[in-house]
Amino acid sequence: MNKKDIPLNHLAIIMDGNGRWALNKDLPRTSGHAAGEHSLSRTIDWAISNKIKWLTVYAFSTENWLRSSDEVDYLMFFNRDLLIRRRDEFNQKGVKFRFLGDLGDSKIPNENKILMKETEEITFQNSNLNLVFAFNYGSHNEIHSAAVNLHNNNLEKELSIKDVQRSFYSYFQYPEIPYPDLLLRTAGEKRISNFLLYQLAYTELIFIDDLWPDVNQDILDNVLLEFKSRNRTYGKN
Ligand code: IPE
Ligand code: IPE
Ligand code: MG
């Protein structure tokens, strides 16, 4: 198969730069998050029209609780408000939501938990695009939880290394999610920030300087071209 024929099946995005976008415009950081909603919506439309089946977006990390309480409160409000305002529209577009992360955390407001559960239920039958919304997500938590689940489910058994290798990923929250083909991070930072550490083993990485609220379909087209020019060899040659 020609490498140009390799489809982009799963795109993961670290949506970064909302705060800087707002500061550049002398606006409060929170308005950068609000502006990022339009980029997310554009990206969903773009992914559907490019037949990308999986889109994982980093919306709130386990480390983002360290921000000011005003910003954290805003982000909790913003994420539930977004679902209230737009989930019907996303549902009509055939988007199936999954929320990836520690959703049982008592720091997450109950209204958010209810809305996330309802949104998963409402969009369950959809199949145009699988949208994985990483919320209160951190890879270290995810990997540690998988290790605990594996232990608790195999108390009576003596597992070999091979058994662990074969089954470890099945103890993740959503083992049916394929590994990302491409990770995109916006806003110029070149780090992973505790995102999908296990799943990114052979993922192509693209870092762009554009701030997340500025991302549009032209920028995404260029990212896709760059991805298609890569040669994925998985250690072979
Ligand atoms: C990303 O933008 C959004 C979240 C982390 C919720 P930032 O808020 O990190 O924006 P910068 O990096 O400060 O510009
Ligand atoms: C990563 O961005 C988290 C999200 C985009 C939700 P951050 O802005 O929080 O990460 P650092 O602080 O640059 O590593
Ligand atoms: Mg940031």
PDB file of N, CA and C in Angstrom, residues 14-105:
ATOM      1  N   ILE A  14      -4.209  18.132  21.565  1.00  0.00           N
ATOM      2  CA  ILE A  14      -4.029  18.925  22.785  1.00  0.00           C
ATOM      3  C   ILE A  14      -4.359  20.362  22.397  1.00  0.00           C
ATOM      4  N   MET A  15      -5.553  20.778  22.790  1.00  0.00           N
ATOM      5  CA  MET A  15      -6.078  22.092  22.371  1.00  0.00           C
ATOM      6  C   MET A  15      -5.477  23.149  23.299  1.00  0.00           C
ATOM      7  N   ASP A  16      -4.350  23.707  22.902  1.00  0.00           N
ATOM      8  CA  ASP A  16      -3.630  24.599  23.825  1.00  0.00           C
ATOM      9  C   ASP A  16      -3.559  26.024  23.266  1.00  0.00           C
ATOM     10  N   GLY A  17      -3.451  26.982  24.167  1.00  0.00           N
ATOM     11  CA  GLY A  17      -3.236  28.371  23.750  1.00  0.00           C
ATOM     12  C   GLY A  17      -4.439  29.285  23.926  1.00  0.00           C
ATOM     13  N   ASN A  18      -5.468  28.793  24.581  1.00  0.00           N
ATOM     14  CA  ASN A  18      -6.655  29.644  24.793  1.00  0.00           C
ATOM     15  C   ASN A  18      -6.325  30.881  25.621  1.00  0.00           C
ATOM     16  N   GLY A  19      -5.552  30.665  26.683  1.00  0.00           N
ATOM     17  CA  GLY A  19      -5.209  31.780  27.570  1.00  0.00           C
ATOM     18  C   GLY A  19      -4.396  32.835  26.838  1.00  0.00           C
ATOM     19  N   ARG A  20      -3.383  32.379  26.070  1.00  0.00           N
ATOM     20  CA  ARG A  20      -2.540  33.326  25.326  1.00  0.00           C
ATOM     21  C   ARG A  20      -3.340  34.068  24.262  1.00  0.00           C
ATOM     22  N   TRP A  21      -4.255  33.378  23.623  1.00  0.00           N
ATOM     23  CA  TRP A  21      -5.115  34.023  22.606  1.00  0.00           C
ATOM     24  C   TRP A  21      -5.862  35.191  23.244  1.00  0.00           C
ATOM     25  N   ALA A  22      -6.396  34.960  24.437  1.00  0.00           N
ATOM     26  CA  ALA A  22      -7.161  36.015  25.114  1.00  0.00           C
ATOM     27  C   ALA A  22      -6.240  37.145  25.569  1.00  0.00           C
ATOM     28  N   LEU A  23      -5.101  36.769  26.172  1.00  0.00           N
ATOM     29  CA  LEU A  23      -4.174  37.803  26.664  1.00  0.00           C
ATOM     30  C   LEU A  23      -3.685  38.685  25.523  1.00  0.00           C
ATOM     31  N   ASN A  24      -3.433  38.072  24.340  1.00  0.00           N
ATOM     32  CA  ASN A  24      -3.005  38.855  23.167  1.00  0.00           C
ATOM     33  C   ASN A  24      -4.037  39.905  22.791  1.00  0.00           C
ATOM     34  N   LYS A  25      -5.270  39.674  23.149  1.00  0.00           N
ATOM     35  CA  LYS A  25      -6.351  40.598  22.795  1.00  0.00           C
ATOM     36  C   LYS A  25      -6.806  41.417  23.994  1.00  0.00           C
ATOM     37  N   ASP A  26      -6.009  41.381  25.073  1.00  0.00           N
ATOM     38  CA  ASP A  26      -6.372  42.088  26.302  1.00  0.00           C
ATOM     39  C   ASP A  26      -7.713  41.654  26.868  1.00  0.00           C
ATOM     40  N   LEU A  27      -8.013  40.394  26.692  1.00  0.00           N
ATOM     41  CA  LEU A  27      -9.269  39.845  27.217  1.00  0.00           C
ATOM     42  C   LEU A  27      -8.947  38.926  28.392  1.00  0.00           C
ATOM     43  N   PRO A  28      -9.919  38.631  29.233  1.00  0.00           N
ATOM     44  CA  PRO A  28      -9.662  37.654  30.310  1.00  0.00           C
ATOM     45  C   PRO A  28      -9.422  36.262  29.716  1.00  0.00           C
ATOM     46  N   ARG A  29      -8.601  35.444  30.411  1.00  0.00           N
ATOM     47  CA  ARG A  29      -8.266  34.102  29.901  1.00  0.00           C
ATOM     48  C   ARG A  29      -9.516  33.299  29.542  1.00  0.00           C
ATOM     49  N   THR A  30     -10.570  33.509  30.330  1.00  0.00           N
ATOM     50  CA  THR A  30     -11.778  32.710  30.120  1.00  0.00           C
ATOM     51  C   THR A  30     -12.371  32.920  28.717  1.00  0.00           C
ATOM     52  N   SER A  31     -12.213  34.121  28.149  1.00  0.00           N
ATOM     53  CA  SER A  31     -12.787  34.328  26.814  1.00  0.00           C
ATOM     54  C   SER A  31     -12.018  33.533  25.762  1.00  0.00           C
ATOM     55  N   GLY A  32     -10.770  33.158  26.076  1.00  0.00           N
ATOM     56  CA  GLY A  32     -10.029  32.263  25.178  1.00  0.00           C
ATOM     57  C   GLY A  32     -10.652  30.873  25.153  1.00  0.00           C
ATOM     58  N   HIS A  33     -11.107  30.412  26.319  1.00  0.00           N
ATOM     59  CA  HIS A  33     -11.771  29.106  26.351  1.00  0.00           C
ATOM     60  C   HIS A  33     -13.069  29.174  25.545  1.00  0.00           C
ATOM     61  N   ALA A  34     -13.810  30.264  25.726  1.00  0.00           N
ATOM     62  CA  ALA A  34     -15.071  30.419  24.983  1.00  0.00           C
ATOM     63  C   ALA A  34     -14.796  30.419  23.478  1.00  0.00           C
ATOM     64  N   ALA A  35     -13.735  31.108  23.053  1.00  0.00           N
ATOM     65  CA  ALA A  35     -13.411  31.155  21.618  1.00  0.00           C
ATOM     66  C   ALA A  35     -12.994  29.775  21.104  1.00  0.00           C
ATOM     67  N   GLY A  36     -12.398  28.966  21.975  1.00  0.00           N
ATOM     68  CA  GLY A  36     -11.959  27.627  21.577  1.00  0.00           C
ATOM     69  C   GLY A  36     -13.118  26.722  21.177  1.00  0.00           C
ATOM     70  N   GLU A  37     -14.306  27.037  21.658  1.00  0.00           N
ATOM     71  CA  GLU A  37     -15.484  26.234  21.297  1.00  0.00           C
ATOM     72  C   GLU A  37     -15.684  26.225  19.777  1.00  0.00           C
ATOM     73  N   HIS A  38     -15.437  27.373  19.115  1.00  0.00           N
ATOM     74  CA  HIS A  38     -15.659  27.441  17.668  1.00  0.00           C
ATOM     75  C   HIS A  38     -14.639  26.577  16.924  1.00  0.00           C
ATOM     76  N   SER A  39     -13.411  26.538  17.455  1.00  0.00           N
ATOM     77  CA  SER A  39     -12.400  25.668  16.831  1.00  0.00           C
ATOM     78  C   SER A  39     -12.795  24.210  16.974  1.00  0.00           C
ATOM     79  N   LEU A  40     -13.331  23.860  18.122  1.00  0.00           N
ATOM     80  CA  LEU A  40     -13.760  22.480  18.328  1.00  0.00           C
ATOM     81  C   LEU A  40     -14.874  22.134  17.338  1.00  0.00           C
ATOM     82  N   SER A  41     -15.820  23.037  17.200  1.00  0.00           N
ATOM     83  CA  SER A  41     -16.927  22.790  16.286  1.00  0.00           C
ATOM     84  C   SER A  41     -16.424  22.670  14.841  1.00  0.00           C
ATOM     85  N   ARG A  42     -15.500  23.567  14.438  1.00  0.00           N
ATOM     86  CA  ARG A  42     -14.918  23.493  13.085  1.00  0.00           C
ATOM     87  C   ARG A  42     -14.176  22.169  12.897  1.00  0.00           C
ATOM     88  N   THR A  43     -13.478  21.742  13.943  1.00  0.00           N
ATOM     89  CA  THR A  43     -12.680  20.518  13.842  1.00  0.00           C
ATOM     90  C   THR A  43     -13.592  19.292  13.713  1.00  0.00           C
ATOM     91  N   ILE A  44     -14.692  19.303  14.426  1.00  0.00           N
ATOM     92  CA  ILE A  44     -15.650  18.193  14.322  1.00  0.00           C
ATOM     93  C   ILE A  44     -16.188  18.125  12.888  1.00  0.00           C
ATOM     94  N   ASP A  45     -16.600  19.263  12.331  1.00  0.00           N
ATOM     95  CA  ASP A  45     -17.113  19.273  10.943  1.00  0.00           C
ATOM     96  C   ASP A  45     -16.042  18.792   9.967  1.00  0.00           C
ATOM     97  N   TRP A  46     -14.827  19.280  10.174  1.00  0.00           N
ATOM     98  CA  TRP A  46     -13.710  18.919   9.294  1.00  0.00           C
ATOM     99  C   TRP A  46     -13.431  17.420   9.389  1.00  0.00           C
ATOM    100  N   ALA A  47     -13.452  16.893  10.614  1.00  0.00           N
ATOM    101  CA  ALA A  47     -13.178  15.456  10.804  1.00  0.00           C
ATOM    102  C   ALA A  47     -14.250  14.632  10.103  1.00  0.00           C
ATOM    103  N   ILE A  48     -15.497  15.035  10.231  1.00  0.00           N
ATOM    104  CA  ILE A  48     -16.578  14.271   9.582  1.00  0.00           C
ATOM    105  C   ILE A  48     -16.389  14.319   8.067  1.00  0.00           C
ATOM    106  N   SER A  49     -16.098  15.511   7.540  1.00  0.00           N
ATOM    107  CA  SER A  49     -15.998  15.577   6.073  1.00  0.00           C
ATOM    108  C   SER A  49     -14.748  14.870   5.562  1.00  0.00           C
ATOM    109  N   ASN A  50     -13.755  14.675   6.406  1.00  0.00           N
ATOM    110  CA  ASN A  50     -12.562  13.928   5.991  1.00  0.00           C
ATOM    111  C   ASN A  50     -12.619  12.442   6.386  1.00  0.00           C
ATOM    112  N   LYS A  51     -13.798  12.021   6.855  1.00  0.00           N
ATOM    113  CA  LYS A  51     -14.019  10.607   7.203  1.00  0.00           C
ATOM    114  C   LYS A  51     -13.046  10.095   8.277  1.00  0.00           C
ATOM    115  N   ILE A  52     -12.695  10.993   9.179  1.00  0.00           N
ATOM    116  CA  ILE A  52     -11.879  10.584  10.324  1.00  0.00           C
ATOM    117  C   ILE A  52     -12.848  10.004  11.357  1.00  0.00           C
ATOM    118  N   LYS A  53     -12.589   8.810  11.814  1.00  0.00           N
ATOM    119  CA  LYS A  53     -13.579   8.111  12.642  1.00  0.00           C
ATOM    120  C   LYS A  53     -13.457   8.419  14.124  1.00  0.00           C
ATOM    121  N   TRP A  54     -12.240   8.771  14.573  1.00  0.00           N
ATOM    122  CA  TRP A  54     -12.012   9.016  15.997  1.00  0.00           C
ATOM    123  C   TRP A  54     -11.330  10.364  16.190  1.00  0.00           C
ATOM    124  N   LEU A  55     -11.889  11.155  17.087  1.00  0.00           N
ATOM    125  CA  LEU A  55     -11.276  12.438  17.440  1.00  0.00           C
ATOM    126  C   LEU A  55     -11.238  12.513  18.967  1.00  0.00           C
ATOM    127  N   THR A  56     -10.036  12.579  19.520  1.00  0.00           N
ATOM    128  CA  THR A  56      -9.897  12.698  20.974  1.00  0.00           C
ATOM    129  C   THR A  56      -9.363  14.082  21.297  1.00  0.00           C
ATOM    130  N   VAL A  57     -10.074  14.801  22.143  1.00  0.00           N
ATOM    131  CA  VAL A  57      -9.646  16.169  22.482  1.00  0.00           C
ATOM    132  C   VAL A  57      -9.412  16.286  23.984  1.00  0.00           C
ATOM    133  N   TYR A  58      -8.320  16.971  24.309  1.00  0.00           N
ATOM    134  CA  TYR A  58      -7.941  17.154  25.717  1.00  0.00           C
ATOM    135  C   TYR A  58      -8.627  18.430  26.203  1.00  0.00           C
ATOM    136  N   ALA A  59      -9.640  18.253  27.025  1.00  0.00           N
ATOM    137  CA  ALA A  59     -10.443  19.398  27.460  1.00  0.00           C
ATOM    138  C   ALA A  59     -10.080  19.879  28.861  1.00  0.00           C
ATOM    139  N   PHE A  60      -9.680  18.940  29.737  1.00  0.00           N
ATOM    140  CA  PHE A  60      -9.324  19.331  31.109  1.00  0.00           C
ATOM    141  C   PHE A  60      -8.448  18.226  31.685  1.00  0.00           C
ATOM    142  N   SER A  61      -7.258  18.606  32.123  1.00  0.00           N
ATOM    143  CA  SER A  61      -6.314  17.596  32.623  1.00  0.00           C
ATOM    144  C   SER A  61      -6.412  17.468  34.138  1.00  0.00           C
ATOM    145  N   THR A  62      -5.875  16.360  34.652  1.00  0.00           N
ATOM    146  CA  THR A  62      -5.856  16.177  36.110  1.00  0.00           C
ATOM    147  C   THR A  62      -4.983  17.241  36.780  1.00  0.00           C
ATOM    148  N   GLU A  63      -4.119  17.878  36.005  1.00  0.00           N
ATOM    149  CA  GLU A  63      -3.274  18.952  36.557  1.00  0.00           C
ATOM    150  C   GLU A  63      -3.959  20.324  36.467  1.00  0.00           C
ATOM    151  N   ASN A  64      -4.997  20.433  35.653  1.00  0.00           N
ATOM    152  CA  ASN A  64      -5.637  21.743  35.480  1.00  0.00           C
ATOM    153  C   ASN A  64      -6.368  22.212  36.745  1.00  0.00           C
ATOM    154  N   TRP A  65      -6.578  21.307  37.731  1.00  0.00           N
ATOM    155  CA  TRP A  65      -7.146  21.738  39.015  1.00  0.00           C
ATOM    156  C   TRP A  65      -6.215  22.724  39.719  1.00  0.00           C
ATOM    157  N   LEU A  66      -4.941  22.745  39.305  1.00  0.00           N
ATOM    158  CA  LEU A  66      -3.965  23.641  39.951  1.00  0.00           C
ATOM    159  C   LEU A  66      -4.148  25.099  39.532  1.00  0.00           C
ATOM    160  N   ARG A  67      -4.998  25.360  38.563  1.00  0.00           N
ATOM    161  CA  ARG A  67      -5.238  26.749  38.123  1.00  0.00           C
ATOM    162  C   ARG A  67      -6.065  27.492  39.175  1.00  0.00           C
ATOM    163  N   SER A  68      -6.224  28.799  38.991  1.00  0.00           N
ATOM    164  CA  SER A  68      -6.985  29.585  39.967  1.00  0.00           C
ATOM    165  C   SER A  68      -8.399  29.025  40.085  1.00  0.00           C
ATOM    166  N   SER A  69      -9.003  29.175  41.256  1.00  0.00           N
ATOM    167  CA  SER A  69     -10.346  28.606  41.414  1.00  0.00           C
ATOM    168  C   SER A  69     -11.331  29.284  40.469  1.00  0.00           C
ATOM    169  N   ASP A  70     -11.100  30.554  40.143  1.00  0.00           N
ATOM    170  CA  ASP A  70     -11.984  31.236  39.180  1.00  0.00           C
ATOM    171  C   ASP A  70     -11.930  30.550  37.821  1.00  0.00           C
ATOM    172  N   GLU A  71     -10.703  30.229  37.371  1.00  0.00           N
ATOM    173  CA  GLU A  71     -10.581  29.605  36.046  1.00  0.00           C
ATOM    174  C   GLU A  71     -11.145  28.184  36.063  1.00  0.00           C
ATOM    175  N   VAL A  72     -10.870  27.447  37.147  1.00  0.00           N
ATOM    176  CA  VAL A  72     -11.414  26.079  37.243  1.00  0.00           C
ATOM    177  C   VAL A  72     -12.941  26.129  37.245  1.00  0.00           C
ATOM    178  N   ASP A  73     -13.503  27.034  38.023  1.00  0.00           N
ATOM    179  CA  ASP A  73     -14.976  27.148  38.070  1.00  0.00           C
ATOM    180  C   ASP A  73     -15.522  27.476  36.687  1.00  0.00           C
ATOM    181  N   TYR A  74     -14.829  28.392  35.999  1.00  0.00           N
ATOM    182  CA  TYR A  74     -15.292  28.762  34.662  1.00  0.00           C
ATOM    183  C   TYR A  74     -15.247  27.540  33.732  1.00  0.00           C
ATOM    184  N   LEU A  75     -14.139  26.790  33.807  1.00  0.00           N
ATOM    185  CA  LEU A  75     -14.008  25.637  32.905  1.00  0.00           C
ATOM    186  C   LEU A  75     -15.084  24.578  33.181  1.00  0.00           C
ATOM    187  N   MET A  76     -15.422  24.398  34.460  1.00  0.00           N
ATOM    188  CA  MET A  76     -16.512  23.443  34.782  1.00  0.00           C
ATOM    189  C   MET A  76     -17.824  23.962  34.209  1.00  0.00           C
ATOM    190  N   PHE A  77     -18.094  25.259  34.438  1.00  0.00           N
ATOM    191  CA  PHE A  77     -19.314  25.867  33.887  1.00  0.00           C
ATOM    192  C   PHE A  77     -19.318  25.751  32.364  1.00  0.00           C
ATOM    193  N   PHE A  78     -18.191  26.114  31.756  1.00  0.00           N
ATOM    194  CA  PHE A  78     -18.111  26.172  30.298  1.00  0.00           C
ATOM    195  C   PHE A  78     -18.372  24.791  29.673  1.00  0.00           C
ATOM    196  N   ASN A  79     -17.781  23.763  30.298  1.00  0.00           N
ATOM    197  CA  ASN A  79     -17.945  22.420  29.719  1.00  0.00           C
ATOM    198  C   ASN A  79     -19.385  21.919  29.827  1.00  0.00           C
ATOM    199  N   ARG A  80     -20.085  22.282  30.914  1.00  0.00           N
ATOM    200  CA  ARG A  80     -21.479  21.816  30.958  1.00  0.00           C
ATOM    201  C   ARG A  80     -22.361  22.684  30.073  1.00  0.00           C
ATOM    202  N   ASP A  81     -22.050  23.980  30.007  1.00  0.00           N
ATOM    203  CA  ASP A  81     -22.830  24.888  29.159  1.00  0.00           C
ATOM    204  C   ASP A  81     -22.710  24.482  27.685  1.00  0.00           C
ATOM    205  N   LEU A  82     -21.504  24.089  27.292  1.00  0.00           N
ATOM    206  CA  LEU A  82     -21.284  23.644  25.913  1.00  0.00           C
ATOM    207  C   LEU A  82     -22.168  22.433  25.585  1.00  0.00           C
ATOM    208  N   LEU A  83     -22.245  21.513  26.544  1.00  0.00           N
ATOM    209  CA  LEU A  83     -23.085  20.327  26.290  1.00  0.00           C
ATOM    210  C   LEU A  83     -24.553  20.723  26.216  1.00  0.00           C
ATOM    211  N   ILE A  84     -24.977  21.605  27.108  1.00  0.00           N
ATOM    212  CA  ILE A  84     -26.392  22.012  27.099  1.00  0.00           C
ATOM    213  C   ILE A  84     -26.729  22.682  25.761  1.00  0.00           C
ATOM    214  N   ARG A  85     -25.855  23.577  25.313  1.00  0.00           N
ATOM    215  CA  ARG A  85     -26.165  24.356  24.104  1.00  0.00           C
ATOM    216  C   ARG A  85     -25.988  23.565  22.812  1.00  0.00           C
ATOM    217  N   ARG A  86     -25.020  22.645  22.784  1.00  0.00           N
ATOM    218  CA  ARG A  86     -24.647  22.102  21.471  1.00  0.00           C
ATOM    219  C   ARG A  86     -24.818  20.612  21.297  1.00  0.00           C
ATOM    220  N   ARG A  87     -25.230  19.898  22.335  1.00  0.00           N
ATOM    221  CA  ARG A  87     -25.215  18.438  22.146  1.00  0.00           C
ATOM    222  C   ARG A  87     -26.258  17.975  21.140  1.00  0.00           C
ATOM    223  N   ASP A  88     -27.393  18.672  21.032  1.00  0.00           N
ATOM    224  CA  ASP A  88     -28.390  18.272  20.034  1.00  0.00           C
ATOM    225  C   ASP A  88     -27.826  18.431  18.625  1.00  0.00           C
ATOM    226  N   GLU A  89     -27.138  19.557  18.436  1.00  0.00           N
ATOM    227  CA  GLU A  89     -26.513  19.801  17.119  1.00  0.00           C
ATOM    228  C   GLU A  89     -25.477  18.713  16.815  1.00  0.00           C
ATOM    229  N   PHE A  90     -24.620  18.408  17.773  1.00  0.00           N
ATOM    230  CA  PHE A  90     -23.602  17.369  17.553  1.00  0.00           C
ATOM    231  C   PHE A  90     -24.282  16.012  17.335  1.00  0.00           C
ATOM    232  N   ASN A  91     -25.350  15.775  18.060  1.00  0.00           N
ATOM    233  CA  ASN A  91     -26.092  14.523  17.907  1.00  0.00           C
ATOM    234  C   ASN A  91     -26.628  14.409  16.479  1.00  0.00           C
ATOM    235  N   GLN A  92     -27.190  15.509  15.968  1.00  0.00           N
ATOM    236  CA  GLN A  92     -27.719  15.480  14.601  1.00  0.00           C
ATOM    237  C   GLN A  92     -26.627  15.228  13.567  1.00  0.00           C
ATOM    238  N   LYS A  93     -25.407  15.641  13.900  1.00  0.00           N
ATOM    239  CA  LYS A  93     -24.293  15.406  12.974  1.00  0.00           C
ATOM    240  C   LYS A  93     -23.760  13.977  13.070  1.00  0.00           C
ATOM    241  N   GLY A  94     -24.322  13.193  13.965  1.00  0.00           N
ATOM    242  CA  GLY A  94     -23.907  11.792  14.084  1.00  0.00           C
ATOM    243  C   GLY A  94     -22.670  11.601  14.939  1.00  0.00           C
ATOM    244  N   VAL A  95     -22.459  12.510  15.894  1.00  0.00           N
ATOM    245  CA  VAL A  95     -21.273  12.403  16.768  1.00  0.00           C
ATOM    246  C   VAL A  95     -21.611  11.548  17.992  1.00  0.00           C
ATOM    247  N   LYS A  96     -20.780  10.567  18.247  1.00  0.00           N
ATOM    248  CA  LYS A  96     -20.936   9.730  19.442  1.00  0.00           C
ATOM    249  C   LYS A  96     -19.910  10.166  20.494  1.00  0.00           C
ATOM    250  N   PHE A  97     -20.400  10.603  21.637  1.00  0.00           N
ATOM    251  CA  PHE A  97     -19.513  11.104  22.700  1.00  0.00           C
ATOM    252  C   PHE A  97     -19.083   9.992  23.649  1.00  0.00           C
ATOM    253  N   ARG A  98     -17.817  10.073  24.059  1.00  0.00           N
ATOM    254  CA  ARG A  98     -17.340   9.314  25.215  1.00  0.00           C
ATOM    255  C   ARG A  98     -16.522  10.281  26.057  1.00  0.00           C
ATOM    256  N   PHE A  99     -16.674  10.209  27.350  1.00  0.00           N
ATOM    257  CA  PHE A  99     -15.879  11.061  28.234  1.00  0.00           C
ATOM    258  C   PHE A  99     -14.822  10.193  28.891  1.00  0.00           C
ATOM    259  N   LEU A 100     -13.588  10.545  28.642  1.00  0.00           N
ATOM    260  CA  LEU A 100     -12.448   9.754  29.106  1.00  0.00           C
ATOM    261  C   LEU A 100     -11.770  10.490  30.255  1.00  0.00           C
ATOM    262  N   GLY A 101     -11.655   9.819  31.400  1.00  0.00           N
ATOM    263  CA  GLY A 101     -11.002  10.468  32.526  1.00  0.00           C
ATOM    264  C   GLY A 101     -11.631   9.992  33.822  1.00  0.00           C
ATOM    265  N   ASP A 102     -11.170  10.569  34.920  1.00  0.00           N
ATOM    266  CA  ASP A 102     -11.692  10.184  36.233  1.00  0.00           C
ATOM    267  C   ASP A 102     -12.965  10.980  36.506  1.00  0.00           C
ATOM    268  N   LEU A 103     -14.096  10.436  36.051  1.00  0.00           N
ATOM    269  CA  LEU A 103     -15.358  11.169  36.148  1.00  0.00           C
ATOM    270  C   LEU A 103     -16.025  10.994  37.504  1.00  0.00           C
ATOM    271  N   GLY A 104     -15.499  10.076  38.322  1.00  0.00           N
ATOM    272  CA  GLY A 104     -16.051   9.889  39.662  1.00  0.00           C
ATOM    273  C   GLY A 104     -15.491  10.897  40.660  1.00  0.00           C
ATOM    274  N   ASP A 105     -14.516  11.668  40.256  1.00  0.00           N
ATOM    275  CA  ASP A 105     -13.826  12.610  41.146  1.00  0.00           C
ATOM    276  C   ASP A 105     -14.826  13.563  41.796  1.00  0.00           C
TER     277      ASP A 105
END
